Amino acid sequence: MKSDYIWMNGKLVPFKEAQVHVLAPGLHYGLGVFEGIRCYDTPQGPAVFRLREHIDRFEDSVLALGLLEMPYSVDELVIAVKETVRANGFRSCYIRPLLYMENGPLGLNLDAHHAGISISAWEWASLLGDEGVQNGVRLMVSSFTRLHPNVNLTKAKVSGNYVNSVMAKTLAVRLGFDEAVMLDPNGLVAECTGENLFLVRKGKIHTPSTATILEGITRDALITLACDAGIEVNESPISRDQLYIADEIFVCGTAAEVVPVTEVDFRKIGTGKIGPVTSHLQQAFQAVILGENHHSDEWFDLVN
Ligand code: PPE
């Protein structure tokens, strides 16, 4: 996680100077909102994947959290993201915009705090590792329940929400799994700690509806790519045992990209190897990011 510059409140500052005070309310109460975006090295040069949609979701998250207005407009932040990538000379990187409650008295009234925004970028491999992308990962169903929409916001990437993800992920990794599947408060499959989840059964794709999950932008891209291939996608409730009997499972997210799942709770999924639908979507997604799919132009925003 290294770069030359980080964009902070309107200007690029050297990496080491991008600091906040220990009394920042954001640190005490988890009051931050973030995005995760990727820039890819395309034949047209570095290009950011679905940039405006990520920044739109960033704004949605901030307003859902309860801030009355954004410190910077979507247009300003779109420009700032590109400025940050350019300043660091990256051809491909992960980009992390963060709004954080920077100062103001400690206390639980958002209106008393002042928000700052930073945009960082660094070179980052897949969250679940290259080995996982190629050969698949092992999941466990977590005993931690995914956020209830009346307790935390499932649609918003609020920093504090990720305590729930961190507890589930840490336990899964300590137990020898790669990632945790989280069930929603009704006991149905929601998502993983940092990825959305899909299963394939009898040639059709199924994925939980957006009610209690983050509306993933990679999820949306894969639904489009599946439709392009004529594969039916159902957004419907999924139970834990539907995972166990699936022919294929895969998870996706900006940081993770498209990752096959070979095992859930010690049950082998399908043949225990990457399945044909997962493989097709992985390749289609790869073609998109190489600039070779007909959606590439529409989904990419050139940095230069
Ligand atoms: N669900 C959750 C809970 C989630 O955090 C992410 C992204 C997704 C689904 C997939 O959404 P999208 O990136 O729009 O396709 N997780 C981000 C943070 C991961 C991290 O560990 O940090 C990401 O992938 O950038």
Short mmCIF file of C-alpha atoms and ligand atoms in Angstrom, two decimals:
data_model
loop_
_atom_site.label_atom_id
_atom_site.label_comp_id
_atom_site.label_asym_id
_atom_site.label_seq_id
_atom_site.Cartn_x
_atom_site.Cartn_y
_atom_site.Cartn_z
CA MET A 1 0.00 0.00 0.00
CA LYS A 2 2.51 2.55 -1.18
CA SER A 3 2.20 5.56 -3.45
CA ASP A 4 3.81 8.95 -3.92
CA TYR A 5 0.70 11.04 -3.32
CA ILE A 6 -2.67 10.88 -1.62
CA TRP A 7 -5.44 13.32 -2.49
CA MET A 8 -6.69 14.98 0.71
CA ASN A 9 -9.37 17.61 0.85
CA GLY A 10 -8.68 19.08 -2.54
CA LYS A 11 -4.94 18.68 -2.89
CA LEU A 12 -2.34 16.01 -3.51
CA VAL A 13 -0.11 15.55 -0.48
CA PRO A 14 3.00 13.36 -0.13
CA PHE A 15 2.16 9.87 1.19
CA LYS A 16 3.74 10.47 4.62
CA GLU A 17 1.82 13.70 5.20
CA ALA A 18 -1.61 12.14 4.69
CA GLN A 19 -2.47 11.97 8.38
CA VAL A 20 -5.39 12.53 10.73
CA HIS A 21 -5.45 13.31 14.45
CA VAL A 22 -6.06 10.58 17.03
CA LEU A 23 -9.12 12.51 18.25
CA ALA A 24 -10.80 12.35 14.83
CA PRO A 25 -14.40 11.28 15.57
CA GLY A 26 -14.25 8.88 12.61
CA LEU A 27 -11.65 6.81 14.41
CA HIS A 28 -13.68 6.58 17.62
CA TYR A 29 -17.06 5.72 16.16
CA GLY A 30 -16.28 4.07 12.80
CA LEU A 31 -17.71 7.13 11.08
CA GLY A 32 -16.32 6.85 7.62
CA VAL A 33 -17.59 5.89 4.21
CA PHE A 34 -15.40 4.33 1.56
CA GLU A 35 -15.27 3.00 -1.98
CA GLY A 36 -13.08 0.44 -3.67
CA ILE A 37 -12.40 1.04 -7.36
CA ARG A 38 -9.92 -0.46 -9.83
CA CYS A 39 -7.94 1.14 -12.59
CA TYR A 40 -6.76 -1.21 -15.35
CA ASP A 41 -4.02 -0.97 -17.93
CA THR A 42 -6.06 -1.02 -21.16
CA PRO A 43 -4.83 -0.61 -24.76
CA GLN A 44 -6.09 3.02 -24.56
CA GLY A 45 -4.02 3.60 -21.41
CA PRO A 46 -4.95 3.46 -17.71
CA ALA A 47 -8.72 3.44 -17.33
CA VAL A 48 -10.97 3.34 -14.28
CA PHE A 49 -13.71 0.71 -14.18
CA ARG A 50 -17.22 2.14 -13.75
CA LEU A 51 -15.80 5.21 -12.02
CA ARG A 52 -18.94 7.34 -12.00
CA GLU A 53 -21.03 4.48 -10.61
CA HIS A 54 -18.57 4.00 -7.77
CA ILE A 55 -18.61 7.70 -6.95
CA ASP A 56 -22.41 7.75 -7.18
CA ARG A 57 -22.50 4.88 -4.69
CA PHE A 58 -20.03 6.80 -2.51
CA GLU A 59 -22.41 9.75 -2.46
CA ASP A 60 -25.36 7.43 -1.72
CA SER A 61 -23.43 5.92 1.20
CA VAL A 62 -22.58 9.34 2.62
CA LEU A 63 -26.16 10.58 2.39
CA ALA A 64 -27.54 7.27 3.75
CA LEU A 65 -25.22 7.61 6.74
CA GLY A 66 -26.93 10.93 7.39
CA LEU A 67 -24.61 13.70 6.25
CA LEU A 68 -26.74 16.49 4.86
CA GLU A 69 -24.39 17.22 2.00
CA MET A 70 -21.23 15.97 0.32
CA PRO A 71 -18.11 18.10 0.82
CA TYR A 72 -17.29 17.60 -2.90
CA SER A 73 -19.55 16.91 -5.86
CA VAL A 74 -19.53 13.66 -7.84
CA ASP A 75 -17.95 15.51 -10.80
CA GLU A 76 -15.17 16.90 -8.59
CA LEU A 77 -14.44 13.47 -7.13
CA VAL A 78 -14.38 11.79 -10.55
CA ILE A 79 -11.70 14.30 -11.60
CA ALA A 80 -9.85 13.86 -8.29
CA VAL A 81 -9.67 10.07 -8.70
CA LYS A 82 -8.07 10.45 -12.13
CA GLU A 83 -5.71 13.13 -10.79
CA THR A 84 -4.59 10.74 -8.03
CA VAL A 85 -3.87 7.88 -10.45
CA ARG A 86 -1.99 10.24 -12.80
CA ALA A 87 0.09 11.80 -10.03
CA ASN A 88 1.25 8.36 -8.92
CA GLY A 89 2.01 7.18 -12.45
CA PHE A 90 0.10 3.92 -11.96
CA ARG A 91 -1.04 1.98 -15.04
CA SER A 92 -3.22 -0.27 -12.93
CA CYS A 93 -4.13 0.12 -9.27
CA TYR A 94 -6.79 -0.11 -6.57
CA ILE A 95 -8.34 3.21 -5.56
CA ARG A 96 -9.80 3.93 -2.14
CA PRO A 97 -11.85 7.11 -1.66
CA LEU A 98 -12.65 7.65 2.04
CA LEU A 99 -14.86 10.20 3.75
CA TYR A 100 -14.02 10.40 7.43
CA MET A 101 -15.21 12.49 10.32
CA GLU A 102 -12.06 14.48 10.69
CA ASN A 103 -12.66 16.86 13.54
CA GLY A 104 -15.20 18.39 15.84
CA PRO A 105 -15.93 17.45 19.45
CA LEU A 106 -16.28 13.76 20.27
CA GLY A 107 -19.93 12.87 20.71
CA LEU A 108 -22.57 11.09 18.74
CA ASN A 109 -24.14 13.93 16.78
CA LEU A 110 -22.97 13.79 13.18
CA ASP A 111 -23.88 17.44 12.68
CA ALA A 112 -21.17 18.49 15.17
CA HIS A 113 -18.43 16.80 13.13
CA HIS A 114 -16.52 18.03 10.13
CA ALA A 115 -15.91 15.58 7.27
CA GLY A 116 -12.73 15.20 5.27
CA ILE A 117 -12.18 13.19 2.10
CA SER A 118 -9.09 11.34 0.94
CA ILE A 119 -8.36 9.34 -2.19
CA SER A 120 -5.55 6.81 -2.00
CA ALA A 121 -4.30 4.43 -4.67
CA TRP A 122 -1.88 1.52 -4.64
CA GLU A 123 -1.02 -1.58 -6.61
CA TRP A 124 -3.07 -4.47 -5.21
CA ALA A 125 -3.42 -8.12 -6.24
CA SER A 126 -6.74 -9.94 -5.86
CA LEU A 127 -8.03 -9.86 -2.28
CA LEU A 128 -8.34 -13.65 -2.23
CA GLY A 129 -4.95 -14.24 -3.87
CA ASP A 130 -3.93 -15.27 -7.39
CA GLU A 131 -4.01 -18.91 -6.31
CA GLY A 132 -7.66 -18.43 -5.24
CA VAL A 133 -8.59 -16.77 -8.54
CA GLN A 134 -7.10 -19.67 -10.47
CA ASN A 135 -7.90 -22.70 -8.37
CA GLY A 136 -10.77 -21.59 -6.17
CA VAL A 137 -11.29 -20.82 -2.49
CA ARG A 138 -12.83 -22.59 0.51
CA LEU A 139 -15.70 -20.88 2.34
CA MET A 140 -17.39 -21.40 5.68
CA VAL A 141 -20.82 -20.17 6.69
CA SER A 142 -20.19 -17.71 9.48
CA SER A 143 -21.91 -17.80 12.84
CA PHE A 144 -21.89 -13.99 12.70
CA THR A 145 -25.08 -12.63 11.12
CA ARG A 146 -24.85 -10.04 8.34
CA LEU A 147 -26.06 -6.56 9.21
CA HIS A 148 -29.75 -5.99 9.75
CA PRO A 149 -30.81 -2.96 7.67
CA ASN A 150 -32.41 -1.42 10.76
CA VAL A 151 -29.19 -1.77 12.74
CA ASN A 152 -26.57 -0.82 10.16
CA LEU A 153 -26.91 0.13 6.54
CA THR A 154 -26.34 -2.74 4.13
CA LYS A 155 -26.36 -0.45 1.09
CA ALA A 156 -23.70 1.89 2.36
CA LYS A 157 -20.00 1.20 2.59
CA VAL A 158 -19.75 2.65 6.08
CA SER A 159 -16.43 1.92 7.79
CA GLY A 160 -18.11 0.76 11.03
CA ASN A 161 -20.13 -1.84 9.10
CA TYR A 162 -16.90 -3.64 8.40
CA VAL A 163 -16.42 -4.63 12.05
CA ASN A 164 -19.01 -7.31 11.25
CA SER A 165 -17.01 -8.38 8.19
CA VAL A 166 -13.73 -8.36 10.09
CA MET A 167 -15.10 -10.63 12.85
CA ALA A 168 -16.42 -13.15 10.32
CA LYS A 169 -13.34 -13.08 8.09
CA THR A 170 -10.86 -13.38 10.96
CA LEU A 171 -12.67 -16.38 12.42
CA ALA A 172 -12.88 -18.05 9.00
CA VAL A 173 -9.17 -17.56 8.30
CA ARG A 174 -8.18 -18.74 11.79
CA LEU A 175 -10.20 -21.88 11.15
CA GLY A 176 -8.32 -22.48 7.90
CA PHE A 177 -10.90 -21.18 5.36
CA ASP A 178 -10.32 -18.41 2.83
CA GLU A 179 -13.52 -16.44 3.34
CA ALA A 180 -16.84 -16.43 5.22
CA VAL A 181 -20.37 -16.52 3.84
CA MET A 182 -22.68 -14.36 5.89
CA LEU A 183 -26.36 -15.16 6.40
CA ASP A 184 -28.82 -12.30 6.72
CA PRO A 185 -31.00 -11.80 9.82
CA ASN A 186 -33.59 -14.21 8.29
CA GLY A 187 -30.98 -16.93 7.97
CA LEU A 188 -30.68 -16.69 4.19
CA VAL A 189 -27.45 -16.23 2.27
CA ALA A 190 -26.45 -12.58 2.00
CA GLU A 191 -22.87 -12.12 0.81
CA CYS A 192 -19.27 -12.66 1.84
CA THR A 193 -17.34 -10.24 4.01
CA GLY A 194 -16.14 -8.24 1.01
CA GLU A 195 -17.70 -9.93 -2.03
CA ASN A 196 -21.10 -10.78 -3.49
CA LEU A 197 -21.97 -14.42 -4.09
CA PHE A 198 -23.48 -16.38 -7.00
CA LEU A 199 -24.34 -20.05 -7.41
CA VAL A 200 -25.02 -22.12 -10.52
CA ARG A 201 -27.48 -25.01 -10.54
CA LYS A 202 -28.82 -26.87 -13.55
CA GLY A 203 -27.40 -24.27 -15.91
CA LYS A 204 -29.02 -21.24 -14.21
CA ILE A 205 -27.35 -18.63 -12.07
CA HIS A 206 -28.83 -17.60 -8.71
CA THR A 207 -27.80 -14.72 -6.48
CA PRO A 208 -29.43 -13.08 -3.45
CA SER A 209 -31.54 -10.01 -4.24
CA THR A 210 -30.18 -6.65 -3.15
CA ALA A 211 -32.38 -6.35 -0.03
CA THR A 212 -29.71 -7.10 2.58
CA ILE A 213 -26.47 -6.90 0.61
CA LEU A 214 -24.18 -4.29 -0.82
CA GLU A 215 -25.22 -3.56 -4.41
CA GLY A 216 -21.95 -4.69 -5.91
CA ILE A 217 -20.80 -3.11 -9.13
CA THR A 218 -18.87 -6.25 -10.12
CA ARG A 219 -22.06 -8.25 -9.37
CA ASP A 220 -23.95 -6.00 -11.76
CA ALA A 221 -21.27 -6.39 -14.45
CA LEU A 222 -21.35 -10.20 -14.13
CA ILE A 223 -25.16 -10.26 -14.41
CA THR A 224 -24.81 -8.30 -17.66
CA LEU A 225 -22.08 -10.64 -18.94
CA ALA A 226 -24.19 -13.70 -18.04
CA CYS A 227 -27.19 -12.24 -19.90
CA ASP A 228 -24.92 -11.59 -22.91
CA ALA A 229 -24.06 -15.30 -22.86
CA GLY A 230 -27.75 -16.23 -22.69
CA ILE A 231 -27.46 -17.62 -19.15
CA GLU A 232 -30.52 -17.01 -16.99
CA VAL A 233 -29.86 -15.11 -13.74
CA ASN A 234 -32.35 -15.28 -10.85
CA GLU A 235 -32.16 -12.79 -8.01
CA SER A 236 -33.92 -14.69 -5.27
CA PRO A 237 -33.57 -16.00 -1.69
CA ILE A 238 -30.83 -18.61 -1.25
CA SER A 239 -30.58 -20.98 1.70
CA ARG A 240 -27.42 -22.39 3.18
CA ASP A 241 -28.16 -25.88 1.88
CA GLN A 242 -28.65 -24.54 -1.64
CA LEU A 243 -24.96 -23.65 -1.42
CA TYR A 244 -24.08 -27.20 -0.45
CA ILE A 245 -25.83 -28.71 -3.50
CA ALA A 246 -24.80 -26.07 -6.03
CA ASP A 247 -22.99 -27.15 -9.21
CA GLU A 248 -20.78 -24.07 -9.02
CA ILE A 249 -20.29 -21.09 -6.72
CA PHE A 250 -18.29 -17.94 -7.33
CA VAL A 251 -17.80 -14.68 -5.48
CA CYS A 252 -16.94 -11.28 -6.87
CA GLY A 253 -15.93 -7.79 -5.88
CA THR A 254 -13.65 -4.99 -6.96
CA ALA A 255 -10.75 -6.09 -4.78
CA ALA A 256 -11.33 -9.84 -5.23
CA GLU A 257 -12.49 -9.76 -8.91
CA VAL A 258 -14.09 -13.11 -9.95
CA VAL A 259 -13.17 -16.03 -7.70
CA PRO A 260 -14.38 -19.64 -7.96
CA VAL A 261 -15.43 -21.48 -4.81
CA THR A 262 -14.51 -25.15 -4.54
CA GLU A 263 -15.76 -25.95 -1.05
CA VAL A 264 -18.29 -24.70 1.52
CA ASP A 265 -18.25 -26.09 5.09
CA PHE A 266 -16.24 -29.13 3.94
CA ARG A 267 -18.79 -29.91 1.17
CA LYS A 268 -17.14 -30.11 -2.25
CA ILE A 269 -18.93 -27.85 -4.74
CA GLY A 270 -19.57 -29.59 -8.08
CA THR A 271 -16.41 -31.35 -9.17
CA GLY A 272 -14.35 -29.38 -6.67
CA LYS A 273 -12.75 -27.51 -9.58
CA ILE A 274 -13.65 -24.30 -11.41
CA GLY A 275 -16.91 -24.97 -13.35
CA PRO A 276 -17.83 -23.97 -16.92
CA VAL A 277 -20.11 -21.03 -16.07
CA THR A 278 -17.62 -19.56 -13.60
CA SER A 279 -14.84 -20.05 -16.11
CA HIS A 280 -16.85 -18.35 -18.85
CA LEU A 281 -17.65 -15.34 -16.64
CA GLN A 282 -14.08 -15.09 -15.41
CA GLN A 283 -12.88 -14.98 -19.02
CA ALA A 284 -15.57 -12.50 -20.06
CA PHE A 285 -14.63 -10.25 -17.15
CA GLN A 286 -10.97 -10.58 -18.08
CA ALA A 287 -11.84 -9.56 -21.65
CA VAL A 288 -13.65 -6.50 -20.30
CA ILE A 289 -10.64 -5.38 -18.31
CA LEU A 290 -8.29 -5.97 -21.21
CA GLY A 291 -10.52 -3.65 -23.23
CA GLU A 292 -11.63 -6.50 -25.51
CA ASN A 293 -15.33 -6.83 -24.65
CA HIS A 294 -18.05 -4.68 -26.23
CA HIS A 295 -18.85 -3.28 -22.73
CA SER A 296 -15.27 -2.13 -22.20
CA ASP A 297 -15.78 1.34 -23.71
CA GLU A 298 -19.00 1.96 -21.84
CA TRP A 299 -17.53 0.80 -18.48
CA PHE A 300 -14.13 2.47 -18.67
CA ASP A 301 -13.18 6.05 -17.98
CA LEU A 302 -9.74 6.92 -19.35
CA VAL A 303 -7.34 8.49 -16.86
CA ASN A 304 -5.53 10.58 -19.49
N1 PPE B 1 -20.07 -6.91 -0.51
C1 PPE B 1 -19.28 -6.28 0.40
C2 PPE B 1 -19.62 -6.38 1.82
C3 PPE B 1 -18.18 -5.56 -0.06
O1 PPE B 1 -17.40 -4.93 0.82
C4 PPE B 1 -17.88 -5.52 -1.44
C5 PPE B 1 -16.68 -4.78 -1.93
C6 PPE B 1 -18.74 -6.18 -2.34
C7 PPE B 1 -19.83 -6.85 -1.83
C8 PPE B 1 -18.55 -6.12 -3.83
O2 PPE B 1 -18.87 -4.85 -4.33
P1 PPE B 1 -18.15 -4.24 -5.64
O3 PPE B 1 -16.75 -3.97 -5.27
O4 PPE B 1 -18.93 -3.01 -5.94
O5 PPE B 1 -18.25 -5.25 -6.70
N2 PPE B 1 -15.57 -4.81 -1.07
C9 PPE B 1 -14.53 -3.82 -1.20
C10 PPE B 1 -13.59 -3.80 -0.02
C11 PPE B 1 -12.79 -5.01 0.21
C12 PPE B 1 -11.80 -4.88 1.35
O6 PPE B 1 -11.48 -5.93 1.92
O7 PPE B 1 -11.31 -3.80 1.69
C13 PPE B 1 -13.80 -3.94 -2.54
O8 PPE B 1 -13.84 -5.00 -3.16
O9 PPE B 1 -13.21 -2.97 -2.95
#
